[in-house]
PDB file of C-alpha atoms and ligand atoms in Angstrom:
ATOM      1  CA  UNK V   1     -57.401  99.237  72.364  1.00 96.00           C
ATOM      2  CA  UNK V   2     -57.160  98.712  76.410  1.00 98.00           C
ATOM      3  CA  UNK V   3     -60.358  96.645  78.181  1.00 98.00           C
ATOM      4  CA  UNK V   4     -61.525  97.120  81.266  1.00 98.00           C
ATOM      5  CA  UNK V   5     -64.151  95.442  83.854  1.00 98.00           C
ATOM      6  CA  UNK V   6     -66.529  95.216  86.901  1.00 98.00           C
ATOM      7  CA  UNK V   7     -67.467  92.537  87.518  1.00 98.00           C
ATOM      8  CA  UNK V   8     -70.251  91.558  90.243  1.00 97.00           C
ATOM      9  CA  UNK V   9     -73.654  89.996  90.517  1.00 97.00           C
ATOM     10  CA  UNK V  10     -75.711  92.137  90.740  1.00 95.00           C
ATOM     11  CA  UNK V  11     -73.595  94.960  88.479  1.00 96.00           C
ATOM     12  CA  UNK V  12     -76.711  96.987  86.865  1.00 94.00           C
ATOM     13  CA  UNK V  13     -76.640  99.470  89.181  1.00 89.00           C
ATOM     14  CA  UNK V  14     -72.659 100.187  89.112  1.00 94.00           C
ATOM     15  CA  UNK V  15     -71.055 103.734  88.215  1.00 96.00           C
ATOM     16  CA  UNK V  16     -68.101 102.561  87.869  1.00 98.00           C
ATOM     17  CA  UNK V  17     -68.108 101.875  83.962  1.00 98.00           C
ATOM     18  CA  UNK V  18     -69.404 106.165  83.879  1.00 98.00           C
ATOM     19  CA  UNK V  19     -66.444 107.262  86.057  1.00 98.00           C
ATOM     20  CA  UNK V  20     -63.626 104.856  84.228  1.00 98.00           C
ATOM     21  CA  UNK V  21     -64.905 106.000  80.136  1.00 98.00           C
ATOM     22  CA  UNK V  22     -65.459 109.790  81.503  1.00 98.00           C
ATOM     23  CA  UNK V  23     -61.578 109.676  82.913  1.00 98.00           C
ATOM     24  CA  UNK V  24     -60.596 107.542  79.927  1.00 98.00           C
ATOM     25  CA  UNK V  25     -61.727 109.953  77.252  1.00 98.00           C
ATOM     26  CA  UNK V  26     -60.770 113.042  79.401  1.00 97.00           C
ATOM     27  CA  UNK V  27     -56.991 111.587  79.194  1.00 98.00           C
ATOM     28  CA  UNK V  28     -57.245 110.508  75.409  1.00 97.00           C
ATOM     29  CA  UNK V  29     -56.662 106.793  76.216  1.00 98.00           C
ATOM     30  CA  UNK V  30     -57.937 103.999  73.731  1.00 98.00           C
ATOM     31  CA  UNK V  31     -59.518 102.478  76.086  1.00 98.00           C
ATOM     32  CA  UNK V  32     -63.168 101.190  77.314  1.00 98.00           C
ATOM     33  CA  UNK V  33     -64.799  99.931  80.705  1.00 98.00           C
ATOM     34  CA  UNK V  34     -67.279  97.569  80.855  1.00 98.00           C
ATOM     35  CA  UNK V  35     -69.592  96.115  83.632  1.00 98.00           C
ATOM     36  CA  UNK V  36     -70.029  92.092  83.423  1.00 98.00           C
ATOM     37  CA  UNK V  37     -72.666  89.876  85.709  1.00 98.00           C
ATOM     38  CA  UNK V  38     -70.823  87.018  86.382  1.00 98.00           C
ATOM     39  CA  UNK V  39     -71.835  84.175  88.302  1.00 98.00           C
ATOM     40  CA  UNK V  40     -69.125  82.427  91.359  1.00 98.00           C
ATOM     41  CA  UNK V  41     -68.640  79.374  88.463  1.00 98.00           C
ATOM     42  CA  UNK V  42     -67.264  81.947  86.182  1.00 98.00           C
ATOM     43  CA  UNK V  43     -64.294  83.798  87.894  1.00 98.00           C
ATOM     44  CA  UNK V  44     -61.742  81.389  87.195  1.00 98.00           C
ATOM     45  CA  UNK V  45     -61.780  82.036  83.578  1.00 98.00           C
ATOM     46  CA  UNK V  46     -63.047  85.427  83.540  1.00 98.00           C
ATOM     47  CA  UNK V  47     -59.583  85.693  84.945  1.00 98.00           C
ATOM     48  CA  UNK V  48     -57.583  83.761  83.016  1.00 98.00           C
ATOM     49  CA  UNK V  49     -58.405  86.423  80.116  1.00 98.00           C
ATOM     50  CA  UNK V  50     -56.572  88.848  82.196  1.00 98.00           C
ATOM     51  CA  UNK V  51     -53.462  86.589  82.191  1.00 98.00           C
ATOM     52  CA  UNK V  52     -53.804  85.822  78.219  1.00 98.00           C
ATOM     53  CA  UNK V  53     -53.693  89.462  77.684  1.00 97.00           C
ATOM     54  CA  UNK V  54     -57.128  89.865  76.180  1.00 98.00           C
ATOM     55  CA  UNK V  55     -58.119  92.072  79.193  1.00 98.00           C
ATOM     56  CA  UNK V  56     -55.790  94.555  80.962  1.00 98.00           C
ATOM     57  CA  UNK V  57     -57.948  95.201  84.152  1.00 98.00           C
ATOM     58  CA  UNK V  58     -60.648  94.274  86.072  1.00 98.00           C
ATOM     59  CA  UNK V  59     -62.547  95.632  88.971  1.00 98.00           C
ATOM     60  CA  UNK V  60     -64.503  93.715  91.428  1.00 98.00           C
ATOM     61  CA  UNK V  61     -67.700  94.627  93.231  1.00 97.00           C
ATOM     62  CA  UNK V  62     -70.268  92.484  95.365  1.00 94.00           C
ATOM     63  CA  UNK V  63     -70.267  89.634  96.141  1.00 96.00           C
ATOM     64  CA  UNK V  64     -67.262  88.714  94.699  1.00 97.00           C
ATOM     65  CA  UNK V  65     -64.535  91.214  96.772  1.00 97.00           C
ATOM     66  CA  UNK V  66     -63.314  87.749  98.326  1.00 97.00           C
ATOM     67  CA  UNK V  67     -64.213  84.826  96.435  1.00 97.00           C
ATOM     68  CA  UNK V  68     -61.697  86.156  93.396  1.00 98.00           C
ATOM     69  CA  UNK V  69     -58.946  85.263  95.676  1.00 98.00           C
ATOM     70  CA  UNK V  70     -58.616  81.736  94.962  1.00 98.00           C
ATOM     71  CA  UNK V  71     -57.719  82.441  91.065  1.00 98.00           C
ATOM     72  CA  UNK V  72     -55.253  85.304  92.069  1.00 98.00           C
ATOM     73  CA  UNK V  73     -51.429  84.836  91.927  1.00 98.00           C
ATOM     74  CA  UNK V  74     -50.328  87.114  94.472  1.00 98.00           C
ATOM     75  CA  UNK V  75     -52.065  89.289  96.916  1.00 98.00           C
ATOM     76  CA  UNK V  76     -51.207  93.285  97.957  1.00 98.00           C
ATOM     77  CA  UNK V  77     -50.539  93.599 101.654  1.00 98.00           C
ATOM     78  CA  UNK V  78     -53.944  95.691 102.069  1.00 98.00           C
ATOM     79  CA  UNK V  79     -55.536  92.825  99.849  1.00 98.00           C
ATOM     80  CA  UNK V  80     -54.081  89.971 102.159  1.00 98.00           C
ATOM     81  CA  UNK V  81     -54.985  92.066 105.614  1.00 98.00           C
ATOM     82  CA  UNK V  82     -58.600  92.630 104.508  1.00 98.00           C
ATOM     83  CA  UNK V  83     -59.017  89.422 102.286  1.00 98.00           C
ATOM     84  CA  UNK V  84     -61.102  91.942 100.053  1.00 98.00           C
ATOM     85  CA  UNK V  85     -60.127  92.652  96.267  1.00 98.00           C
ATOM     86  CA  UNK V  86     -61.663  95.313  94.055  1.00 98.00           C
ATOM     87  CA  UNK V  87     -58.808  95.645  91.851  1.00 98.00           C
ATOM     88  CA  UNK V  88     -57.069  93.106  89.526  1.00 98.00           C
ATOM     89  CA  UNK V  89     -54.103  93.712  87.418  1.00 98.00           C
ATOM     90  CA  UNK V  90     -51.137  92.110  85.883  1.00 98.00           C
ATOM     91  CA  UNK V  91     -47.442  92.365  86.698  1.00 97.00           C
ATOM     92  CA  UNK V  92     -44.812  90.692  84.994  1.00 97.00           C
ATOM     93  CA  UNK V  93     -47.022  87.815  84.206  1.00 96.00           C
ATOM     94  CA  UNK V  94     -48.155  87.487  87.811  1.00 98.00           C
ATOM     95  CA  UNK V  95     -52.073  88.175  88.179  1.00 98.00           C
ATOM     96  CA  UNK V  96     -52.248  90.698  91.628  1.00 98.00           C
ATOM     97  CA  UNK V  97     -55.347  91.539  93.608  1.00 98.00           C
ATOM     98  CA  UNK V  98     -55.159  94.553  95.471  1.00 98.00           C
ATOM     99  CA  UNK V  99     -57.691  96.609  97.556  1.00 98.00           C
ATOM    100  CA  UNK V 100     -57.906 100.362  96.888  1.00 98.00           C
ATOM    101  CA  UNK V 101     -60.899 100.545  99.430  1.00 98.00           C
ATOM    102  CA  UNK V 102     -58.896 101.363 102.235  1.00 98.00           C
ATOM    103  CA  UNK V 103     -57.089 104.163 100.215  1.00 98.00           C
ATOM    104  CA  UNK V 104     -60.804 105.635  98.820  1.00 98.00           C
ATOM    105  CA  UNK V 105     -61.611 105.500 102.665  1.00 98.00           C
ATOM    106  CA  UNK V 106     -58.382 107.107 103.727  1.00 98.00           C
ATOM    107  CA  UNK V 107     -58.520 110.036 101.049  1.00 98.00           C
ATOM    108  CA  UNK V 108     -62.553 110.609 101.460  1.00 98.00           C
ATOM    109  CA  UNK V 109     -62.249 111.203 104.895  1.00 98.00           C
ATOM    110  CA  UNK V 110     -59.210 113.659 104.547  1.00 97.00           C
ATOM    111  CA  UNK V 111     -61.425 115.462 101.460  1.00 96.00           C
ATOM    112  CA  UNK V 112     -64.441 116.046 104.055  1.00 96.00           C
ATOM    113  CA  UNK V 113     -61.762 117.522 106.649  1.00 92.00           C
ATOM    114  CA  UNK V 114     -62.176 115.387 109.378  1.00 97.00           C
ATOM    115  CA  UNK V 115     -59.423 114.307 111.566  1.00 97.00           C
ATOM    116  CA  UNK V 116     -59.655 110.706 112.959  1.00 98.00           C
ATOM    117  CA  UNK V 117     -57.190 110.890 115.070  1.00 98.00           C
ATOM    118  CA  UNK V 118     -57.856 109.908 118.550  1.00 98.00           C
ATOM    119  CA  UNK V 119     -61.214 109.455 117.603  1.00 98.00           C
ATOM    120  CA  UNK V 120     -63.302 106.901 119.181  1.00 98.00           C
ATOM    121  CA  UNK V 121     -65.357 105.216 116.178  1.00 98.00           C
ATOM    122  CA  UNK V 122     -68.836 103.484 115.849  1.00 98.00           C
ATOM    123  CA  UNK V 123     -68.677 101.174 112.544  1.00 98.00           C
ATOM    124  CA  UNK V 124     -72.214  99.795 112.253  1.00 98.00           C
ATOM    125  CA  UNK V 125     -71.551  96.433 110.047  1.00 97.00           C
ATOM    126  CA  UNK V 126     -69.296  93.211 109.764  1.00 97.00           C
ATOM    127  CA  UNK V 127     -69.743  92.713 106.017  1.00 94.00           C
ATOM    128  CA  UNK V 128     -67.667  92.901 102.928  1.00 93.00           C
ATOM    129  CA  UNK V 129     -66.860  96.688 103.476  1.00 96.00           C
ATOM    130  CA  UNK V 130     -66.001  96.419 107.250  1.00 98.00           C
ATOM    131  CA  UNK V 131     -62.030  95.155 107.134  1.00 98.00           C
ATOM    132  CA  UNK V 132     -61.272  98.305 104.658  1.00 98.00           C
ATOM    133  CA  UNK V 133     -62.846 100.482 106.758  1.00 98.00           C
ATOM    134  CA  UNK V 134     -61.423  99.143 110.193  1.00 98.00           C
ATOM    135  CA  UNK V 135     -57.512  99.131 108.071  1.00 98.00           C
ATOM    136  CA  UNK V 136     -58.075 102.768 107.140  1.00 98.00           C
ATOM    137  CA  UNK V 137     -59.237 103.907 110.416  1.00 98.00           C
ATOM    138  CA  UNK V 138     -55.806 102.325 111.706  1.00 98.00           C
ATOM    139  CA  UNK V 139     -53.549 103.748 109.767  1.00 98.00           C
ATOM    140  CA  UNK V 140     -55.448 107.106 109.977  1.00 98.00           C
ATOM    141  CA  UNK V 141     -54.523 106.132 113.966  1.00 98.00           C
ATOM    142  CA  UNK V 142     -58.142 106.352 115.361  1.00 98.00           C
ATOM    143  CA  UNK V 143     -58.020 105.644 118.800  1.00 98.00           C
ATOM    144  CA  UNK V 144     -60.776 102.825 119.493  1.00 98.00           C
ATOM    145  CA  UNK V 145     -63.170 101.072 116.964  1.00 98.00           C
ATOM    146  CA  UNK V 146     -66.034  99.874 117.771  1.00 98.00           C
ATOM    147  CA  UNK V 147     -67.935  96.934 115.933  1.00 98.00           C
ATOM    148  CA  UNK V 148     -71.792  96.000 115.870  1.00 97.00           C
ATOM    149  CA  UNK V 149     -73.308  93.688 113.668  1.00 97.00           C
ATOM    150  CA  UNK V 150     -76.609  92.137 113.566  1.00 96.00           C
ATOM    151  CA  UNK V 151     -75.569  88.874 113.345  1.00 97.00           C
ATOM    152  CA  UNK V 152     -72.439  89.115 116.284  1.00 97.00           C
ATOM    153  CA  UNK V 153     -70.696  86.193 114.809  1.00 98.00           C
ATOM    154  CA  UNK V 154     -69.617  87.742 112.021  1.00 97.00           C
ATOM    155  CA  UNK V 155     -68.468  90.812 114.280  1.00 98.00           C
ATOM    156  CA  UNK V 156     -66.593  87.710 116.352  1.00 98.00           C
ATOM    157  CA  UNK V 157     -64.515  86.703 113.309  1.00 97.00           C
ATOM    158  CA  UNK V 158     -63.479  90.082 112.339  1.00 97.00           C
ATOM    159  CA  UNK V 159     -62.199  90.102 115.627  1.00 98.00           C
ATOM    160  CA  UNK V 160     -60.017  87.141 115.182  1.00 97.00           C
ATOM    161  CA  UNK V 161     -58.139  89.174 112.373  1.00 97.00           C
ATOM    162  CA  UNK V 162     -58.216  92.867 114.082  1.00 98.00           C
ATOM    163  CA  UNK V 163     -57.809  91.744 117.740  1.00 98.00           C
ATOM    164  CA  UNK V 164     -58.249  95.852 118.450  1.00 97.00           C
ATOM    165  CA  UNK V 165     -61.774  95.942 117.882  1.00 98.00           C
ATOM    166  CA  UNK V 166     -64.542  96.004 120.651  1.00 98.00           C
ATOM    167  CA  UNK V 167     -67.594  94.347 119.581  1.00 98.00           C
ATOM    168  CA  UNK V 168     -70.655  96.065 120.940  1.00 97.00           C
ATOM    169  CA  UNK V 169     -74.270  94.349 121.390  1.00 96.00           C
ATOM    170  CA  UNK V 170     -76.381  95.529 117.739  1.00 95.00           C
ATOM    171  CA  UNK V 171     -78.611  98.423 119.240  1.00 91.00           C
ATOM    172  CA  UNK V 172     -76.031  99.249 121.984  1.00 91.00           C
ATOM    173  CA  UNK V 173     -74.719 102.467 121.430  1.00 93.00           C
ATOM    174  CA  UNK V 174     -70.993 103.349 123.164  1.00 94.00           C
ATOM    175  CA  UNK V 175     -69.740 106.688 123.192  1.00 95.00           C
ATOM    176  CA  UNK V 176     -68.082 107.644 119.959  1.00 97.00           C
ATOM    177  CA  UNK V 177     -67.099 110.366 117.836  1.00 98.00           C
ATOM    178  CA  UNK V 178     -67.764 108.937 114.189  1.00 98.00           C
ATOM    179  CA  UNK V 179     -69.642 106.378 113.206  1.00 98.00           C
ATOM    180  CA  UNK V 180     -70.065 104.497 110.179  1.00 98.00           C
ATOM    181  CA  UNK V 181     -73.051 102.812 108.281  1.00 98.00           C
ATOM    182  CA  UNK V 182     -70.963  99.890 106.414  1.00 98.00           C
ATOM    183  CA  UNK V 183     -74.679  97.881 106.388  1.00 97.00           C
ATOM    184  CA  UNK V 184     -76.779  97.678 103.223  1.00 94.00           C
ATOM    185  CA  UNK V 185     -79.609  99.264 105.163  1.00 95.00           C
ATOM    186  CA  UNK V 186     -80.084 102.580 103.380  1.00 93.00           C
ATOM    187  CA  UNK V 187     -79.881 101.312  99.969  1.00 91.00           C
ATOM    188  CA  UNK V 188     -83.796 101.154  99.325  1.00 90.00           C
ATOM    189  CA  UNK V 189     -85.455 104.345 100.825  1.00 87.00           C
ATOM    190  CA  UNK V 190     -87.447 103.425 103.302  1.00 90.00           C
ATOM    191  CA  UNK V 191     -85.228 101.370 105.350  1.00 92.00           C
ATOM    192  CA  UNK V 192     -83.986 102.838 108.646  1.00 90.00           C
ATOM    193  CA  UNK V 193     -81.387 101.865 111.208  1.00 92.00           C
ATOM    194  CA  UNK V 194     -83.187 102.051 114.688  1.00 86.00           C
ATOM    195  CA  UNK V 195     -80.898 104.208 116.739  1.00 85.00           C
ATOM    196  CA  UNK V 196     -81.826 106.493 119.383  1.00 84.00           C
ATOM    197  CA  UNK V 197     -80.594 109.931 118.008  1.00 83.00           C
ATOM    198  CA  UNK V 198     -82.554 111.762 120.715  1.00 81.00           C
ATOM    199  CA  UNK V 199     -79.534 109.813 123.428  1.00 84.00           C
ATOM    200  CA  UNK V 200     -76.521 111.084 120.463  1.00 89.00           C
ATOM    201  CA  UNK V 201     -75.135 114.771 121.175  1.00 89.00           C
ATOM    202  CA  UNK V 202     -74.868 116.923 117.929  1.00 89.00           C
ATOM    203  CA  UNK V 203     -71.467 117.077 117.473  1.00 92.00           C
ATOM    204  CA  UNK V 204     -70.734 113.699 115.926  1.00 97.00           C
ATOM    205  CA  UNK V 205     -69.472 112.821 112.719  1.00 98.00           C
ATOM    206  CA  UNK V 206     -72.542 110.156 110.551  1.00 98.00           C
ATOM    207  CA  UNK V 207     -70.497 109.127 107.436  1.00 98.00           C
ATOM    208  CA  UNK V 208     -72.545 106.432 105.578  1.00 98.00           C
ATOM    209  CA  UNK V 209     -70.462 104.151 102.460  1.00 97.00           C
ATOM    210  CA  UNK V 210     -74.125 104.116 100.415  1.00 96.00           C
ATOM    211  CA  UNK V 211     -74.279 107.002  97.894  1.00 93.00           C
ATOM    212  CA  UNK V 212     -77.257 106.251  96.007  1.00 91.00           C
ATOM    213  CA  UNK V 213     -79.285 107.635  97.729  1.00 93.00           C
ATOM    214  CA  UNK V 214     -77.200 110.335  98.141  1.00 94.00           C
ATOM    215  CA  UNK V 215     -78.972 110.961 101.854  1.00 96.00           C
ATOM    216  CA  UNK V 216     -80.054 107.802 103.668  1.00 96.00           C
ATOM    217  CA  UNK V 217     -82.464 107.865 106.669  1.00 95.00           C
ATOM    218  CA  UNK V 218     -79.452 107.220 108.637  1.00 96.00           C
ATOM    219  CA  UNK V 219     -77.943 111.226 107.487  1.00 97.00           C
ATOM    220  CA  UNK V 220     -80.810 112.714 107.105  1.00 96.00           C
ATOM    221  CA  UNK V 221     -82.113 112.233 110.664  1.00 94.00           C
ATOM    222  CA  UNK V 222     -78.450 113.027 111.853  1.00 95.00           C
ATOM    223  CA  UNK V 223     -78.506 115.991 109.634  1.00 96.00           C
ATOM    224  CA  UNK V 224     -81.755 117.466 111.738  1.00 94.00           C
ATOM    225  CA  UNK V 225     -80.170 116.527 114.909  1.00 93.00           C
ATOM    226  CA  UNK V 226     -77.241 118.992 113.887  1.00 94.00           C
ATOM    227  CA  UNK V 227     -74.435 116.286 113.234  1.00 96.00           C
ATOM    228  CA  UNK V 228     -71.808 116.886 110.190  1.00 96.00           C
ATOM    229  CA  UNK V 229     -72.649 114.427 107.524  1.00 97.00           C
ATOM    230  CA  UNK V 230     -70.852 112.581 104.569  1.00 98.00           C
ATOM    231  CA  UNK V 231     -72.219 110.030 102.187  1.00 98.00           C
ATOM    232  CA  UNK V 232     -69.912 107.714 100.155  1.00 98.00           C
ATOM    233  CA  UNK V 233     -69.377 108.858  97.055  1.00 98.00           C
ATOM    234  CA  UNK V 234     -65.999 110.426  97.786  1.00 98.00           C
ATOM    235  CA  UNK V 235     -64.681 106.665  98.669  1.00 98.00           C
ATOM    236  CA  UNK V 236     -66.091 105.417  95.224  1.00 98.00           C
ATOM    237  CA  UNK V 237     -64.874 107.807  93.520  1.00 98.00           C
ATOM    238  CA  UNK V 238     -61.014 107.512  95.282  1.00 98.00           C
ATOM    239  CA  UNK V 239     -60.877 103.907  95.215  1.00 98.00           C
ATOM    240  CA  UNK V 240     -61.713 104.095  91.400  1.00 98.00           C
ATOM    241  CA  UNK V 241     -58.995 107.016  91.100  1.00 98.00           C
ATOM    242  CA  UNK V 242     -56.162 104.396  92.845  1.00 98.00           C
ATOM    243  CA  UNK V 243     -56.966 101.417  90.755  1.00 98.00           C
ATOM    244  CA  UNK V 244     -57.120 103.936  87.413  1.00 98.00           C
ATOM    245  CA  UNK V 245     -53.871 104.840  88.563  1.00 98.00           C
ATOM    246  CA  UNK V 246     -52.405 101.029  88.535  1.00 98.00           C
ATOM    247  CA  UNK V 247     -53.659 100.178  85.368  1.00 98.00           C
ATOM    248  CA  UNK V 248     -53.044 103.227  83.047  1.00 98.00           C
ATOM    249  CA  UNK V 249     -49.705 104.913  84.941  1.00 97.00           C
ATOM    250  CA  UNK V 250     -51.443 108.509  85.561  1.00 97.00           C
ATOM    251  CA  UNK V 251     -53.699 109.869  88.008  1.00 97.00           C
ATOM    252  CA  UNK V 252     -57.206 110.983  86.671  1.00 98.00           C
ATOM    253  CA  UNK V 253     -58.201 114.421  88.554  1.00 96.00           C
ATOM    254  CA  UNK V 254     -61.192 114.562  90.987  1.00 97.00           C
ATOM    255  CA  UNK V 255     -63.121 117.964  90.962  1.00 96.00           C
ATOM    256  CA  UNK V 256     -66.036 118.940  90.731  1.00 95.00           C
ATOM    257  CA  UNK V 257     -67.303 117.922  87.567  1.00 96.00           C
ATOM    258  CA  UNK V 258     -66.676 114.135  88.581  1.00 97.00           C
ATOM    259  CA  UNK V 259     -68.328 114.393  91.214  1.00 96.00           C
ATOM    260  CA  UNK V 260     -71.446 115.967  89.876  1.00 96.00           C
ATOM    261  CA  UNK V 261     -70.940 113.025  87.581  1.00 95.00           C
ATOM    262  CA  UNK V 262     -72.596 110.729  89.437  1.00 92.00           C
ATOM    263  CA  UNK V 263     -75.367 112.690  90.603  1.00 87.00           C
TER     264      UNK V 263
HETATM  265  P1  ATR P   1     -72.145  90.116 103.571  1.00 67.78           P
HETATM  266  O1  ATR P   1     -72.931  90.145 104.867  1.00 67.78           O
HETATM  267  O2  ATR P   1     -72.226  88.731 102.686  1.00 67.78           O
HETATM  268  O3  ATR P   1     -70.342  90.384 103.537  1.00 67.78           O
HETATM  269  P2  ATR P   1     -72.616  92.869 102.646  1.00 67.78           P
HETATM  270  O4  ATR P   1     -73.559  93.463 101.483  1.00 67.78           O
HETATM  271  O5  ATR P   1     -71.179  93.513 102.926  1.00 67.78           O
HETATM  272  O6  ATR P   1     -72.799  91.373 102.783  1.00 67.78           O
HETATM  273  O7  ATR P   1     -73.134  93.419 104.409  1.00 67.78           O
HETATM  274  C1  ATR P   1     -74.026  93.570 104.402  1.00 67.78           C
HETATM  275  C2  ATR P   1     -74.028  93.823 106.254  1.00 67.78           C
HETATM  276  O8  ATR P   1     -74.851  94.767 106.479  1.00 67.78           O
HETATM  277  C3  ATR P   1     -74.435  92.951 107.064  1.00 67.78           C
HETATM  278  O9  ATR P   1     -73.518  93.540 108.175  1.00 67.78           O
HETATM  279  C4  ATR P   1     -75.590  92.500 107.380  1.00 67.78           C
HETATM  280  O10 ATR P   1     -75.907  92.387 108.814  1.00 67.78           O
HETATM  281  P3  ATR P   1     -75.534  91.213 108.878  1.00 67.78           P
HETATM  282  O11 ATR P   1     -74.040  90.126 109.061  1.00 67.78           O
HETATM  283  O12 ATR P   1     -76.539  90.746 110.093  1.00 67.78           O
HETATM  284  O13 ATR P   1     -76.515  90.379 107.800  1.00 67.78           O
HETATM  285  C5  ATR P   1     -76.123  94.197 107.405  1.00 67.78           C
HETATM  286  N1  ATR P   1     -77.746  94.162 107.474  1.00 67.78           N
HETATM  287  C6  ATR P   1     -78.336  94.132 106.122  1.00 67.78           C
HETATM  288  N2  ATR P   1     -79.447  93.936 106.602  1.00 67.78           N
HETATM  289  C7  ATR P   1     -79.934  94.138 107.472  1.00 67.78           C
HETATM  290  C8  ATR P   1     -80.543  94.469 108.382  1.00 67.78           C
HETATM  291  N3  ATR P   1     -82.139  94.218 107.928  1.00 67.78           N
HETATM  292  N4  ATR P   1     -80.333  94.944 109.780  1.00 67.78           N
HETATM  293  C9  ATR P   1     -79.310  95.148 110.394  1.00 67.78           C
HETATM  294  N5  ATR P   1     -78.267  94.744 109.861  1.00 67.78           N
HETATM  295  C10 ATR P   1     -78.618  94.156 108.309  1.00 67.78           C
END
């Protein structure tokens, strides 16, 4: 029996077990995917279990995507660039850390039928997911990436790695085509990002990394103003698909049933 885990803290909310176990069953695999809440001091021993082949794969979520790195043997190019690991596996005796959030975001945008080529994109937030989004936007040939974060020093830190991004002050809105909420604002239903929507013309694309709630106030207001909107559900599904593919050597399908599973 193959064993997979998603680790994080908190972890109760994670929908990864639901999605992976659905695909496991659909493909008649002898495997189980569980969630595990860990403290930072427990990371090293848990990853050792993968090295000892007691575990077959690990997904990593908030807040450990960076803190697992010292315990890995090798990073993929994507994980190295973002310093963010969400997928761990063993290959020829080496524990490898990879990042499938980049691919998840790219596929999500592709399946939303939005063409990023030549677009100006404003990212709100400089937390854990932002480096993955920057790499994905660069891969998709965005023309310009602005970043705005409440704590400006964190945006400045990101710029050390991604010199091409332009920092804008929190609360300032530059001219953009696409805006991405990569903050945690909106996870609670009453949370709002203070944007002056009247100053934003209606043909923009509003993307929220959050998918639960399915429509944050950020997306609700944008929709009311006539903008195209999309939540983070497809990104979540496609990052999971990429992990599943690495561990099980087969590509699980993404269809309406999978989309409904996570409602
Ligand atoms: P971390 O900052 O530890 O990487 P995260 O969940 O990946 O955690 O990121 C949280 C993001 O949401 C950050 O960009 C954070 O901004 P700060 O760097 O200023 O903390 C942003 N965020 C969270 N609460 C916020 C709030 N009330 N107003 C504005 N931004 C907020």
